[in-house]
PDB file of C-alpha atoms in Angstrom:
ATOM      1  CA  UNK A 892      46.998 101.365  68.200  1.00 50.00           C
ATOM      2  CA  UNK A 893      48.267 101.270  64.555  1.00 53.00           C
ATOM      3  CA  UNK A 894      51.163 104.052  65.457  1.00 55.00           C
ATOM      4  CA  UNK A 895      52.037 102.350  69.203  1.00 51.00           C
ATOM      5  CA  UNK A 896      52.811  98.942  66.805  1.00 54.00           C
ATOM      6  CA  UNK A 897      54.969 100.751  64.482  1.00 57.00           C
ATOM      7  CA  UNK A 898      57.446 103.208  67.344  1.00 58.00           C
ATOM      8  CA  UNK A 899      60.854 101.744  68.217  1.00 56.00           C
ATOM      9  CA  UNK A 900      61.167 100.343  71.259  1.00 56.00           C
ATOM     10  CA  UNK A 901      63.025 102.481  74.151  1.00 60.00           C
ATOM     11  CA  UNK A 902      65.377 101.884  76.723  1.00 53.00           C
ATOM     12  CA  UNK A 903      64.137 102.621  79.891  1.00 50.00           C
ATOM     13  CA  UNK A 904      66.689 103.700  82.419  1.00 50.00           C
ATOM     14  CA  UNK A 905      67.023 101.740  85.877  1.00 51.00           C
ATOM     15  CA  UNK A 906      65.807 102.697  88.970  1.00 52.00           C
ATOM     16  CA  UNK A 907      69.111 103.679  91.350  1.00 50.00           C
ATOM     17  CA  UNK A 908      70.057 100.643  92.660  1.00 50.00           C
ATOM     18  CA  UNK A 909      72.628 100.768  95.325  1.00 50.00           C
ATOM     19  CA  UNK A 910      74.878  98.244  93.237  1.00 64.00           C
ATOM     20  CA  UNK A 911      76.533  96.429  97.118  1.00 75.00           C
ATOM     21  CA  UNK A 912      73.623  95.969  99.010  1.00 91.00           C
ATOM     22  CA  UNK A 913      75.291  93.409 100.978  1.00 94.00           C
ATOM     23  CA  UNK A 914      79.236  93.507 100.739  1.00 95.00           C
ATOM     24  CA  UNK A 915      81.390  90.512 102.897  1.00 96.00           C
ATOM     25  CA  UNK A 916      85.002  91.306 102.706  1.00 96.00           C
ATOM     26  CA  UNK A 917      87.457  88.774 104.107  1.00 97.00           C
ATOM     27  CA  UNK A 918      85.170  87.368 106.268  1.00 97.00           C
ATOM     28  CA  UNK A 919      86.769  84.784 107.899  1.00 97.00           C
ATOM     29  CA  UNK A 920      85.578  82.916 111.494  1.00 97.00           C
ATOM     30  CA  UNK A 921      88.303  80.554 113.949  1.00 96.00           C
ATOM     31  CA  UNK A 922      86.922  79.044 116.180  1.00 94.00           C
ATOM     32  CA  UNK A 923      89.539  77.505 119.366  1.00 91.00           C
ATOM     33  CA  UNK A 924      88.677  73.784 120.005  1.00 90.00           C
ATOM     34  CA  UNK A 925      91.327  73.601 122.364  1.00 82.00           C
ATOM     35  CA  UNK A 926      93.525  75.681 124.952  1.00 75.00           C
ATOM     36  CA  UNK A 927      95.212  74.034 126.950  1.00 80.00           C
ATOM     37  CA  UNK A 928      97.904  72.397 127.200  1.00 84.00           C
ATOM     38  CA  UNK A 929      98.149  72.351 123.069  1.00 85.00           C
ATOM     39  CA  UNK A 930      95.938  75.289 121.272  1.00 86.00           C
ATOM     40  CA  UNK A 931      93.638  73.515 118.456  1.00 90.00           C
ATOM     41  CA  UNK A 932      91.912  75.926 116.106  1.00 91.00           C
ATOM     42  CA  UNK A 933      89.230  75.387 113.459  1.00 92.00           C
ATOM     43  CA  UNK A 934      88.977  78.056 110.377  1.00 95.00           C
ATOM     44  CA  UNK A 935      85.384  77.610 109.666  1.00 95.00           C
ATOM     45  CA  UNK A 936      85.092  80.106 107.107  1.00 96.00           C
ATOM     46  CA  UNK A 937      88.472  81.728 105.503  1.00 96.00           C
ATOM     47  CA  UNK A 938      88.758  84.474 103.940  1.00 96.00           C
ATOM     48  CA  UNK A 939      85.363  85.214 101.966  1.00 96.00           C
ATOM     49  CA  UNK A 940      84.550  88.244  99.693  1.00 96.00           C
ATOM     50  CA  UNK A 941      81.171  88.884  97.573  1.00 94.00           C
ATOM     51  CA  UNK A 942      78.962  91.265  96.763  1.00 94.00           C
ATOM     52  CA  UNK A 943      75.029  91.305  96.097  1.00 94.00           C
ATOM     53  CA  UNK A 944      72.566  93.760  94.639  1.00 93.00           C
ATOM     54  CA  UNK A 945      69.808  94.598  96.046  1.00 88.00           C
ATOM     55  CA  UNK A 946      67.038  92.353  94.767  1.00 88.00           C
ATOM     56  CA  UNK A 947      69.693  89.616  93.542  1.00 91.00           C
ATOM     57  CA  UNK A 948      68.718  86.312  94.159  1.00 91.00           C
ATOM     58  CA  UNK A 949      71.811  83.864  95.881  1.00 90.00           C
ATOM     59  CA  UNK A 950      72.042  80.641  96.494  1.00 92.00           C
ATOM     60  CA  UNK A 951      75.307  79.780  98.718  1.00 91.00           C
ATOM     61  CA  UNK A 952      76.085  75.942  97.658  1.00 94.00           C
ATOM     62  CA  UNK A 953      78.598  73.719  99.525  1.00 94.00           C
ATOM     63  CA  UNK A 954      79.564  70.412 101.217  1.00 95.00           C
ATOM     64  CA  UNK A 955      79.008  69.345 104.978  1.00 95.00           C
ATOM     65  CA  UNK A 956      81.295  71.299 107.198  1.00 92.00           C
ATOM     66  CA  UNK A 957      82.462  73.460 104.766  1.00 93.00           C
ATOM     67  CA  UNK A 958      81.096  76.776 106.414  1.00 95.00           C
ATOM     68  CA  UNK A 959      78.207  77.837 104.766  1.00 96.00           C
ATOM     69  CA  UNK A 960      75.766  77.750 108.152  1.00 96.00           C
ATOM     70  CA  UNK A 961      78.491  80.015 109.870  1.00 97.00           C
ATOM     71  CA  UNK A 962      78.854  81.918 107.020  1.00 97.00           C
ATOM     72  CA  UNK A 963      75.524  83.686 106.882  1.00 96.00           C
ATOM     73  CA  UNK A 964      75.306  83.365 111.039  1.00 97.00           C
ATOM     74  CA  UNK A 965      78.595  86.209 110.511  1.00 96.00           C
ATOM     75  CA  UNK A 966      76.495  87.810 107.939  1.00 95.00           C
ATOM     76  CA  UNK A 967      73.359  88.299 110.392  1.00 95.00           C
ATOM     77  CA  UNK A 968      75.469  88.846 112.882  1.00 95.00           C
ATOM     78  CA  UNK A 969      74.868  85.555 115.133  1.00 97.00           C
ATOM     79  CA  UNK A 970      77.953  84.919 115.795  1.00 96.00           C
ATOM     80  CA  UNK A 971      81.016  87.091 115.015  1.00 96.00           C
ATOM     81  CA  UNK A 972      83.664  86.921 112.855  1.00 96.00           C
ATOM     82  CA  UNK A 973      87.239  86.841 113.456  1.00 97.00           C
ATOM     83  CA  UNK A 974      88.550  89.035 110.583  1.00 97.00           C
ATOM     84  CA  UNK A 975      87.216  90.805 108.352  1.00 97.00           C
ATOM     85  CA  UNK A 976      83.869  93.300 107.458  1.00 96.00           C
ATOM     86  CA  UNK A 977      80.116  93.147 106.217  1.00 95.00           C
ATOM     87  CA  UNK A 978      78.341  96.109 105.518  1.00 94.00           C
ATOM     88  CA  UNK A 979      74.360  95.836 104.445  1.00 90.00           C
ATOM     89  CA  UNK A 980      72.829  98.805 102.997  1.00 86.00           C
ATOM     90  CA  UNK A 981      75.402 100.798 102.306  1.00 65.00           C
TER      91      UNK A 981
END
């Protein structure tokens, strides 16, 4: 016991993480309100990029409308995007 209390601690290396478990890269989603005779679009989400580790916590935080359902409906692949890429696990 006496010599465990008296060693310096050590670092312990990490595990191999795969550092972009989930990567979104200019995600964006329009959706057309309108066709005819006028074309009326809505850009629901525009343009988003982020990365998360695997076992990283997230919270996505926003006002009403501002995209955040759609957002993670692109990222689970409920509804598809109109631009851009996510790639999970690699």
């Amino acid at each position: 016991m006496k010599d465990v209390l008296h060693d310096s601690p050590r670092a312990v290396p990490p595990k191999s993480v795969n550092a972009n478990y989930l990567q979104v890269k200019n995600l964006s989603k329009t959706y057309v309100l309108q066709s005819f005779p006028k074309r009326k679009e809505l850009r629901a989400v525009d343009n988003a990029s982020f990365s998360v580790a695997k076992g990283e916590i997230v919270g996505l935080v926003g006002g009403s409308g501002s995209g955040k359902s759609t957002l993670a409906k692109m990222i689970t692949r409920q509804v598809q995007h109109s631009a851009g890429e996510v790639s999970i696990a690699g």
